Amino acid sequence: MKLLSSVYDTVVNRNPGEKEFHQATREVLESLEPVAKRYPEYGKAGIFDRIVEPERQIIFRVPWVDDSGRVQVNRGYRVQFNSAIGPYKGGLRFHPSVNLGIIKFLGFEQIFKNALTTLPMGGGKGGSDFDPKGKSDGEVMRFCQSFMFELARHIGPDTDVPAGDIGVGSREIGYMFGMYRKIGNQYTGVLTGKGLDYGGSLVRIEATGYGLCYFMEEAMNAKGKSFEGSTVVISGSGNVAIYAAEKAMQLGGKVVALSDSNGYIYDKDGIDLDTIKRIKETDRGRIRDYMKHRPHAEFSEDFKGIWSIPCDIALPCATQNELDQRDAEILVLNGCFAVGEGANMPSTPGAVEVFLKNRVIFGPAKAANAGGVATSGLEMSQNSMRLSWGFEEVDTRLKEIMRNIYRNVSQTAREFGNPDNLAMGANIAGFMKVARAMLAQGII
Ligand code: NDP
Ligand code: 2IT
């Protein structure tokens, strides 16, 4: 980095210890060097300095009472990063690892991802260090109500519209929506990912995983490849992973492995997805429970070992930095020709370098997993219009959006002299839209 190194230095000095945030800003700023050179007006207007600083950061106490009557205290966050092109939009993550740096990295990435969808959504992210795992429904409800009691004063359908992420699915969204409605005495689409009976959109549950496969199919077709007849390895077994697996199979791929934080399963005949859905969605169980139903499969406790399974296509769909340089080298050695990021920032910078050097078709998170938030945008539209579209209609729109994202990102990569670098294309294309809006709106 030359032109933008001082912007990065400020990020590091101003946000000490927030290593994931440093990593995410560095990766974007490195891609933006040619933009800073070509468009000096952005530098003059302080766009780079402003875009790395959240518009607002909210941190709050979340007290709740557990089933044994003990008072528990968690920490809640909402980082409202950028609203130049629309209301803040982005998920809520409930996981014990959550801290300000993680929420900031996610919020920062969300700005560019949302811009790529072409829908009018700014970037934001929130969450808590609360761990829903092992909690009763009552405990989860009381936590969600307490969390929303504070968050409600900062959000709104035209201000900030949260959704799910790790640890936040339709159960949690339901409890939070109920509390928001009670506090505000208003029925608005303030959250997305709602249940179908109260304002949710068809395809939102499937959207991130399906969108990932639509994006990767486009990218692969451009290189004469496809899911058809390919062996696919997918990490995670949550919302994104399950529906990535479903669509990969529908497109003719064979999914042989899935994981959770306790290990991975390998079923060389192809994973039985109905069994996975029952274990994960209905029973809230663990991936090793798959062995009870399919004893011929293999289970390993080493979560990261999943990348040593030979495959054509790898889809990391669990969490940040889950795939490092060594894993990338093993994937390449085993003949993997495409990697699509369903999770946010799952590949370390070293891993991305290995993929690009070896001409692996690499779908970066900001583009490849944008289908979830895009369908959230479609949920917002339906809520505003007070109607709901059918499955086919939403799915067709999602497919079209992912195709357009691919076209935009690859065209931008080409324009900036690096046609196979979709990560660079995504960072530049997402940035340009927000930068133009910020420039037009003055120094605010
Ligand atoms: P879920 O909570 O439904 O599932 C998360 C999965 O990842 C689980 O299998 C979980 O295992 C695993 N996982 C989470 N954290 C870790 C960790 N630290 N180490 C190992 N495994 C871990 O979340 P989602 O499927 O919604 O989210 C997955 C990824 O996709 C995240 O990076 C999220 O930011 C991203 N994403 C989600 C979107 C959405 O619409 N939901 C949209 C775009 C991106 P375990 O159960 O053991 O914790
Ligand atoms: O990372 C993401 O894009 C999400 N978790 C989905 C956000 C949303 O608002 O649907």
XYZ file of C-alpha atoms and ligand atoms in Angstrom:
502
model
C 0.000 0.000 0.000
C 1.280 3.459 -0.853
C -1.461 6.064 -1.143
C -3.703 4.536 1.509
C -1.154 3.331 4.073
C -1.794 6.316 6.350
C -5.528 5.494 6.358
C -4.682 1.972 7.459
C -2.242 3.218 10.123
C -4.981 5.400 11.582
C -7.352 2.414 11.709
C -4.766 0.376 13.632
C -3.924 3.192 16.058
C -7.492 4.234 16.649
C -8.817 0.698 17.125
C -6.137 -1.106 19.138
C -6.462 -4.884 19.413
C -9.304 -5.174 16.902
C -7.410 -7.587 14.676
C -10.312 -8.779 12.515
C -11.243 -5.160 11.791
C -7.634 -4.380 10.854
C -7.581 -7.427 8.565
C -10.818 -6.468 6.796
C -9.809 -2.828 6.252
C -6.350 -3.780 5.053
C -7.733 -6.166 2.460
C -10.140 -3.526 1.119
C -7.657 -0.631 1.180
C -5.069 -2.718 -0.697
C -7.597 -3.274 -3.493
C -8.457 0.419 -3.557
C -4.939 1.697 -4.334
C -5.661 1.943 -8.096
C -8.951 3.737 -7.322
C -7.180 6.295 -5.134
C -4.765 6.887 -7.997
C -7.403 7.145 -10.722
C -9.860 9.297 -8.736
C -7.886 11.810 -6.626
C -11.167 13.584 -5.779
C -12.017 10.728 -3.381
C -8.852 11.314 -1.401
C -9.420 15.082 -1.367
C -12.947 14.609 -0.007
C -11.616 12.320 2.722
C -13.738 9.399 1.491
C -11.164 6.788 2.520
C -10.675 8.317 5.983
C -14.422 8.579 6.518
C -15.417 5.160 5.214
C -13.247 3.302 7.747
C -14.804 5.177 10.689
C -18.314 3.977 11.734
C -20.975 6.673 11.779
C -22.087 5.423 15.197
C -21.138 2.624 17.623
C -23.535 1.528 20.341
C -22.508 -0.731 23.235
C -24.989 -1.680 25.924
C -25.642 -3.897 28.941
C -27.989 -6.849 28.459
C -29.149 -8.225 31.835
C -31.430 -11.270 31.972
C -32.452 -13.966 34.437
C -31.559 -17.620 33.761
C -33.705 -20.664 34.575
C -32.147 -21.055 38.011
C -33.052 -17.463 38.914
C -29.515 -16.098 38.584
C -28.908 -12.717 36.986
C -26.726 -12.916 33.882
C -25.106 -9.972 32.129
C -24.033 -9.896 28.488
C -22.789 -7.115 26.266
C -24.769 -5.906 23.246
C -23.420 -4.088 20.180
C -24.731 -2.284 17.131
C -22.247 -0.624 14.810
C -23.996 1.686 12.336
C -21.223 1.944 9.823
C -22.414 3.777 6.743
C -25.802 5.062 5.581
C -24.823 6.887 2.376
C -26.927 4.647 0.117
C -29.697 3.510 2.469
C -30.675 2.670 6.047
C -28.078 0.663 7.988
C -28.602 -3.030 7.218
C -26.884 -6.125 8.509
C -27.203 -9.091 10.803
C -26.914 -9.725 14.531
C -24.455 -12.359 15.746
C -24.865 -14.146 19.096
C -21.672 -16.060 19.880
C -19.325 -16.053 22.900
C -16.449 -14.840 20.696
C -18.266 -11.598 19.765
C -16.402 -8.370 20.562
C -16.306 -4.878 19.107
C -13.571 -5.702 16.577
C -15.559 -8.605 15.139
C -18.747 -6.557 14.845
C -16.771 -3.741 13.203
C -15.158 -6.044 10.646
C -18.565 -7.454 9.781
C -20.155 -3.995 9.581
C -17.352 -2.720 7.377
C -17.679 -5.639 4.940
C -21.440 -5.191 4.922
C -21.143 -1.667 3.415
C -19.612 -3.007 0.204
C -21.655 -6.198 0.066
C -24.909 -4.276 0.350
C -23.790 -1.844 -2.341
C -23.132 -4.797 -4.682
C -26.717 -6.050 -4.316
C -27.857 -2.847 -6.142
C -30.545 -2.393 -3.451
C -30.649 0.759 -1.278
C -29.050 -0.522 1.939
C -26.277 0.970 4.062
C -23.939 -1.120 6.219
C -24.289 -2.137 9.857
C -23.833 -5.114 12.150
C -24.546 -6.014 15.760
C -24.712 -8.813 18.226
C -23.729 -10.036 21.631
C -21.329 -12.367 23.435
C -24.418 -14.347 24.505
C -24.214 -18.062 23.626
C -27.613 -19.514 22.660
C -26.119 -23.029 22.688
C -27.389 -25.106 25.594
C -29.889 -22.434 26.699
C -33.578 -23.168 27.122
C -36.151 -21.458 24.894
C -37.201 -19.386 27.908
C -33.645 -18.183 28.491
C -33.177 -17.313 24.820
C -36.478 -15.414 24.868
C -35.615 -13.415 27.977
C -32.205 -12.568 26.558
C -33.669 -11.488 23.201
C -36.281 -9.332 24.929
C -33.678 -7.591 27.079
C -31.404 -7.113 24.057
C -34.222 -5.564 22.029
C -35.415 -3.391 24.921
C -32.268 -1.318 24.428
C -31.672 -1.848 20.697
C -35.211 -0.688 19.848
C -34.345 2.965 20.504
C -31.591 2.881 17.884
C -33.276 1.073 14.970
C -36.338 1.468 12.741
C -37.551 0.476 9.278
C -36.059 3.641 7.724
C -33.099 3.887 10.108
C -31.518 0.507 10.710
C -32.876 -2.963 9.896
C -31.101 -5.887 11.622
C -31.374 -9.578 10.656
C -29.763 -12.895 11.597
C -26.181 -14.135 11.516
C -24.364 -16.809 13.563
C -26.570 -17.881 16.487
C -29.515 -15.769 15.331
C -32.177 -17.598 13.324
C -35.930 -17.393 13.047
C -36.494 -18.208 16.744
C -34.365 -15.276 17.926
C -35.748 -12.914 15.251
C -39.283 -13.823 16.391
C -38.580 -12.984 20.042
C -36.874 -9.708 19.110
C -39.617 -8.711 16.683
C -42.275 -9.347 19.337
C -40.507 -7.075 21.801
C -39.967 -4.313 19.236
C -43.643 -4.382 18.276
C -44.686 -4.146 21.924
C -42.335 -1.262 22.740
C -43.154 0.744 19.625
C -46.851 -0.135 19.362
C -46.193 -0.249 15.637
C -46.138 -2.990 13.039
C -43.154 -2.341 10.798
C -40.598 -4.448 8.961
C -37.860 -3.472 11.415
C -36.137 -6.864 11.222
C -35.689 -9.241 8.291
C -35.603 -13.012 8.427
C -39.048 -12.938 10.051
C -41.372 -15.963 10.069
C -43.601 -16.345 7.026
C -46.724 -15.773 9.147
C -45.697 -12.302 10.251
C -44.009 -10.499 7.382
C -41.116 -12.754 6.435
C -40.167 -13.443 2.821
C -40.106 -16.793 1.092
C -36.538 -17.838 0.159
C -34.910 -15.745 2.941
C -33.936 -18.913 4.822
C -32.397 -20.430 1.708
C -31.067 -17.172 0.251
C -27.434 -17.028 1.365
C -26.649 -20.635 0.481
C -28.631 -20.602 -2.756
C -27.155 -17.238 -3.739
C -23.643 -18.545 -3.089
C -24.232 -21.414 -5.521
C -25.842 -19.131 -8.127
C -22.801 -16.840 -7.942
C -20.302 -19.702 -8.112
C -22.152 -21.357 -10.993
C -21.803 -18.093 -12.979
C -18.132 -17.768 -12.105
C -17.443 -21.414 -12.939
C -19.411 -21.373 -16.191
C -17.198 -18.510 -17.357
C -14.269 -20.931 -17.037
C -16.025 -23.960 -18.493
C -16.723 -25.562 -15.095
C -19.860 -26.179 -13.037
C -21.331 -27.979 -10.038
C -22.503 -30.763 -12.335
C -20.559 -33.911 -11.490
C -18.303 -32.091 -8.988
C -17.403 -33.157 -5.465
C -18.168 -30.428 -2.932
C -16.894 -29.879 0.624
C -18.789 -27.385 2.811
C -17.738 -26.267 6.288
C -20.333 -25.413 8.926
C -23.798 -26.915 9.179
C -25.852 -23.858 10.001
C -28.192 -21.795 7.879
C -25.711 -20.933 5.126
C -24.058 -24.354 4.889
C -27.322 -26.339 4.762
C -28.833 -24.355 1.893
C -25.535 -24.150 0.028
C -25.508 -27.951 0.209
C -29.115 -28.150 -0.989
C -28.517 -25.956 -4.047
C -25.129 -27.547 -4.847
C -26.901 -30.903 -4.969
C -29.747 -29.520 -7.092
C -27.127 -28.260 -9.531
C -25.641 -31.740 -9.830
C -22.830 -31.612 -7.257
C -22.064 -34.296 -4.679
C -21.626 -32.831 -1.173
C -19.427 -35.172 0.856
C -18.621 -33.245 4.047
C -20.078 -30.782 6.571
C -18.848 -29.647 9.995
C -19.521 -27.765 13.209
C -17.145 -26.455 15.845
C -16.733 -29.983 17.273
C -15.660 -31.724 14.073
C -16.621 -32.833 10.581
C -18.430 -35.709 8.931
C -17.324 -37.313 5.669
C -19.860 -39.372 3.717
C -18.241 -40.434 0.466
C -21.592 -41.481 -1.039
C -22.964 -37.964 -0.570
C -24.480 -36.382 2.540
C -28.125 -37.140 3.323
C -29.439 -33.594 3.752
C -32.799 -34.513 5.281
C -30.934 -36.150 8.151
C -28.757 -33.035 8.571
C -31.814 -30.778 8.606
C -33.482 -32.933 11.238
C -30.354 -32.910 13.443
C -29.559 -29.212 13.048
C -32.858 -27.431 12.412
C -35.318 -29.552 14.406
C -33.231 -31.082 17.211
C -30.525 -28.382 17.526
C -28.044 -31.273 17.732
C -24.388 -31.771 16.813
C -22.892 -32.895 13.503
C -21.534 -36.090 15.073
C -25.171 -37.226 15.571
C -25.144 -37.947 11.811
C -23.217 -41.129 12.634
C -26.239 -42.565 14.441
C -28.199 -42.415 11.183
C -25.404 -43.188 8.688
C -22.905 -45.437 10.523
C -20.814 -45.954 7.390
C -19.862 -42.246 7.349
C -16.742 -40.984 9.124
C -16.547 -38.443 11.942
C -13.400 -36.563 12.922
C -13.026 -34.184 15.848
C -10.562 -31.977 13.989
C -12.759 -29.133 12.653
C -10.092 -27.914 10.219
C -9.307 -31.377 8.874
C -12.281 -30.937 6.539
C -10.022 -29.100 4.041
C -7.883 -32.208 3.562
C -10.801 -34.088 1.969
C -10.213 -34.175 -1.801
C -12.801 -32.033 -3.607
C -13.395 -29.971 -6.749
C -15.269 -27.158 -5.012
C -14.855 -25.877 -1.429
C -17.451 -23.662 0.226
C -16.353 -22.329 3.636
C -19.646 -21.466 5.385
C -18.808 -21.381 9.112
C -16.833 -18.375 10.360
C -13.941 -15.929 9.856
C -10.394 -17.198 9.318
C -11.464 -20.841 9.258
C -9.329 -21.603 6.180
C -5.640 -20.661 6.308
C -2.725 -20.760 3.892
C -1.840 -24.365 4.700
C -5.468 -25.479 4.170
C -5.495 -23.617 0.848
C -2.305 -25.360 -0.250
C -3.807 -28.769 0.566
C -7.005 -27.919 -1.355
C -4.981 -26.887 -4.406
C -2.776 -29.986 -4.182
C -5.927 -32.119 -4.147
C -7.175 -30.500 -7.362
C -9.795 -28.082 -5.967
C -10.635 -25.619 -8.768
C -13.198 -23.323 -7.095
C -13.693 -21.771 -3.650
C -16.813 -19.774 -2.753
C -17.013 -17.905 0.545
C -20.406 -18.393 2.204
C -19.085 -17.166 5.544
C -17.710 -13.653 6.063
C -13.898 -13.495 5.670
C -13.433 -17.271 6.086
C -10.132 -17.321 4.152
C -7.046 -15.755 5.711
C -5.045 -13.356 3.488
C -2.454 -16.117 2.998
C -5.144 -18.513 1.767
C -6.529 -15.968 -0.702
C -3.014 -15.449 -2.063
C -2.650 -19.206 -2.668
C -5.994 -19.348 -4.496
C -5.213 -16.395 -6.730
C -1.688 -17.606 -7.501
C -3.018 -21.019 -8.519
C -5.860 -19.586 -10.606
C -8.525 -21.141 -8.412
C -11.932 -19.585 -9.194
C -12.354 -17.569 -6.002
C -15.731 -16.073 -5.030
C -15.077 -13.494 -2.281
C -17.603 -13.222 0.572
C -18.783 -9.691 -0.190
C -20.043 -10.841 -3.564
C -20.642 -14.559 -3.116
C -22.695 -14.440 0.094
C -24.652 -11.257 -0.742
C -27.771 -13.286 -1.560
C -28.869 -13.308 2.082
C -28.904 -9.569 2.552
C -30.251 -9.077 -0.985
C -33.276 -11.185 -0.078
C -33.563 -9.211 3.156
C -33.821 -6.177 0.881
C -36.612 -7.947 -1.006
C -38.314 -8.651 2.342
C -38.158 -4.912 3.119
C -39.723 -4.107 -0.254
C -42.561 -6.587 0.315
C -43.170 -5.196 3.822
C -43.345 -1.627 2.480
C -45.768 -2.679 -0.241
C -47.812 -4.755 2.233
C -47.762 -7.833 0.018
C -45.774 -11.004 -0.386
C -44.303 -12.592 -3.463
C -44.307 -16.321 -4.243
C -41.251 -18.577 -3.963
C -40.524 -18.569 -7.700
C -40.711 -14.811 -7.904
C -38.256 -14.200 -5.055
C -35.934 -16.991 -6.226
C -35.875 -15.567 -9.760
C -35.006 -12.115 -8.409
C -32.274 -13.609 -6.219
C -30.784 -15.463 -9.186
C -30.848 -12.295 -11.275
C -29.191 -10.274 -8.498
C -26.390 -12.843 -8.077
C -25.834 -12.958 -11.842
C -25.587 -9.170 -11.939
C -23.186 -9.122 -9.009
C -20.947 -11.572 -10.844
C -21.059 -9.485 -14.025
C -20.350 -6.241 -12.182
C -17.505 -7.719 -10.152
C -15.788 -9.480 -13.065
C -16.226 -6.449 -15.334
C -14.674 -4.205 -12.663
C -11.782 -6.635 -12.146
C -11.141 -6.553 -15.894
C -11.362 -2.772 -16.026
C -8.689 -2.504 -13.336
C -6.367 -4.896 -15.137
C -6.829 -7.999 -13.010
C -9.598 -10.005 -14.699
C -9.390 -13.134 -12.533
C -9.268 -11.279 -9.220
C -12.933 -11.157 -8.204
C -11.965 -10.091 -4.670
C -10.438 -6.921 -6.066
C -13.425 -6.461 -8.401
C -15.884 -6.795 -5.499
C -14.014 -4.349 -3.265
C -13.727 -1.731 -6.007
C -17.266 -2.086 -7.402
C -18.848 -1.991 -3.909
C -16.693 0.950 -2.867
C -17.345 3.042 -5.982
C -21.102 3.155 -5.469
C -20.799 4.239 -1.828
C -17.982 6.683 -2.627
C -20.019 8.412 -5.337
C -22.935 8.776 -2.919
C -20.677 10.151 -0.176
C -19.062 12.603 -2.571
C -22.454 13.864 -3.744
C -23.726 14.336 -0.180
C -20.858 16.481 1.106
C -18.698 16.198 4.214
C -21.038 14.697 6.808
P -25.366 -20.469 12.006
O -25.328 -20.059 13.427
O -26.628 -20.962 11.429
O -24.271 -21.606 11.737
C -22.922 -21.372 11.998
C -22.137 -22.625 11.685
O -20.751 -22.341 11.730
C -22.369 -23.726 12.700
O -22.215 -24.964 12.093
C -21.277 -23.452 13.708
O -20.901 -24.573 14.489
C -20.139 -23.018 12.825
N -19.275 -22.089 13.568
C -19.607 -20.869 14.025
N -18.590 -20.302 14.694
C -17.603 -21.200 14.658
C -16.282 -21.196 15.164
N -15.784 -20.154 15.846
N -15.513 -22.292 14.914
C -16.033 -23.345 14.247
N -17.290 -23.389 13.748
C -18.032 -22.346 13.947
O -24.808 -19.231 11.190
P -24.932 -18.905 9.628
O -24.956 -20.163 8.847
O -26.021 -17.926 9.470
O -23.572 -18.130 9.372
C -22.388 -18.777 8.906
C -21.458 -17.756 8.272
O -22.133 -17.135 7.161
C -21.040 -16.594 9.169
O -19.722 -16.205 8.819
C -22.004 -15.469 8.790
O -21.467 -14.206 9.093
C -22.117 -15.710 7.301
N -23.282 -15.160 6.629
C -24.554 -15.449 7.067
C -25.645 -14.936 6.379
C -27.036 -15.288 6.767
O -27.971 -14.845 6.058
N -27.285 -16.056 7.812
C -25.469 -14.060 5.213
C -24.105 -13.877 4.800
C -23.069 -14.413 5.511
P -21.389 -24.670 16.028
O -22.845 -24.985 15.966
O -20.556 -25.759 16.585
O -21.100 -23.339 16.650
O -23.562 -11.186 6.669
C -24.702 -10.981 6.188
O -24.836 -10.488 5.064
C -25.876 -11.367 6.972
N -25.698 -11.916 8.060
C -27.249 -11.071 6.474
C -27.633 -9.648 6.779
C -29.060 -9.274 6.479
O -29.392 -8.138 6.813
O -29.832 -10.073 5.939
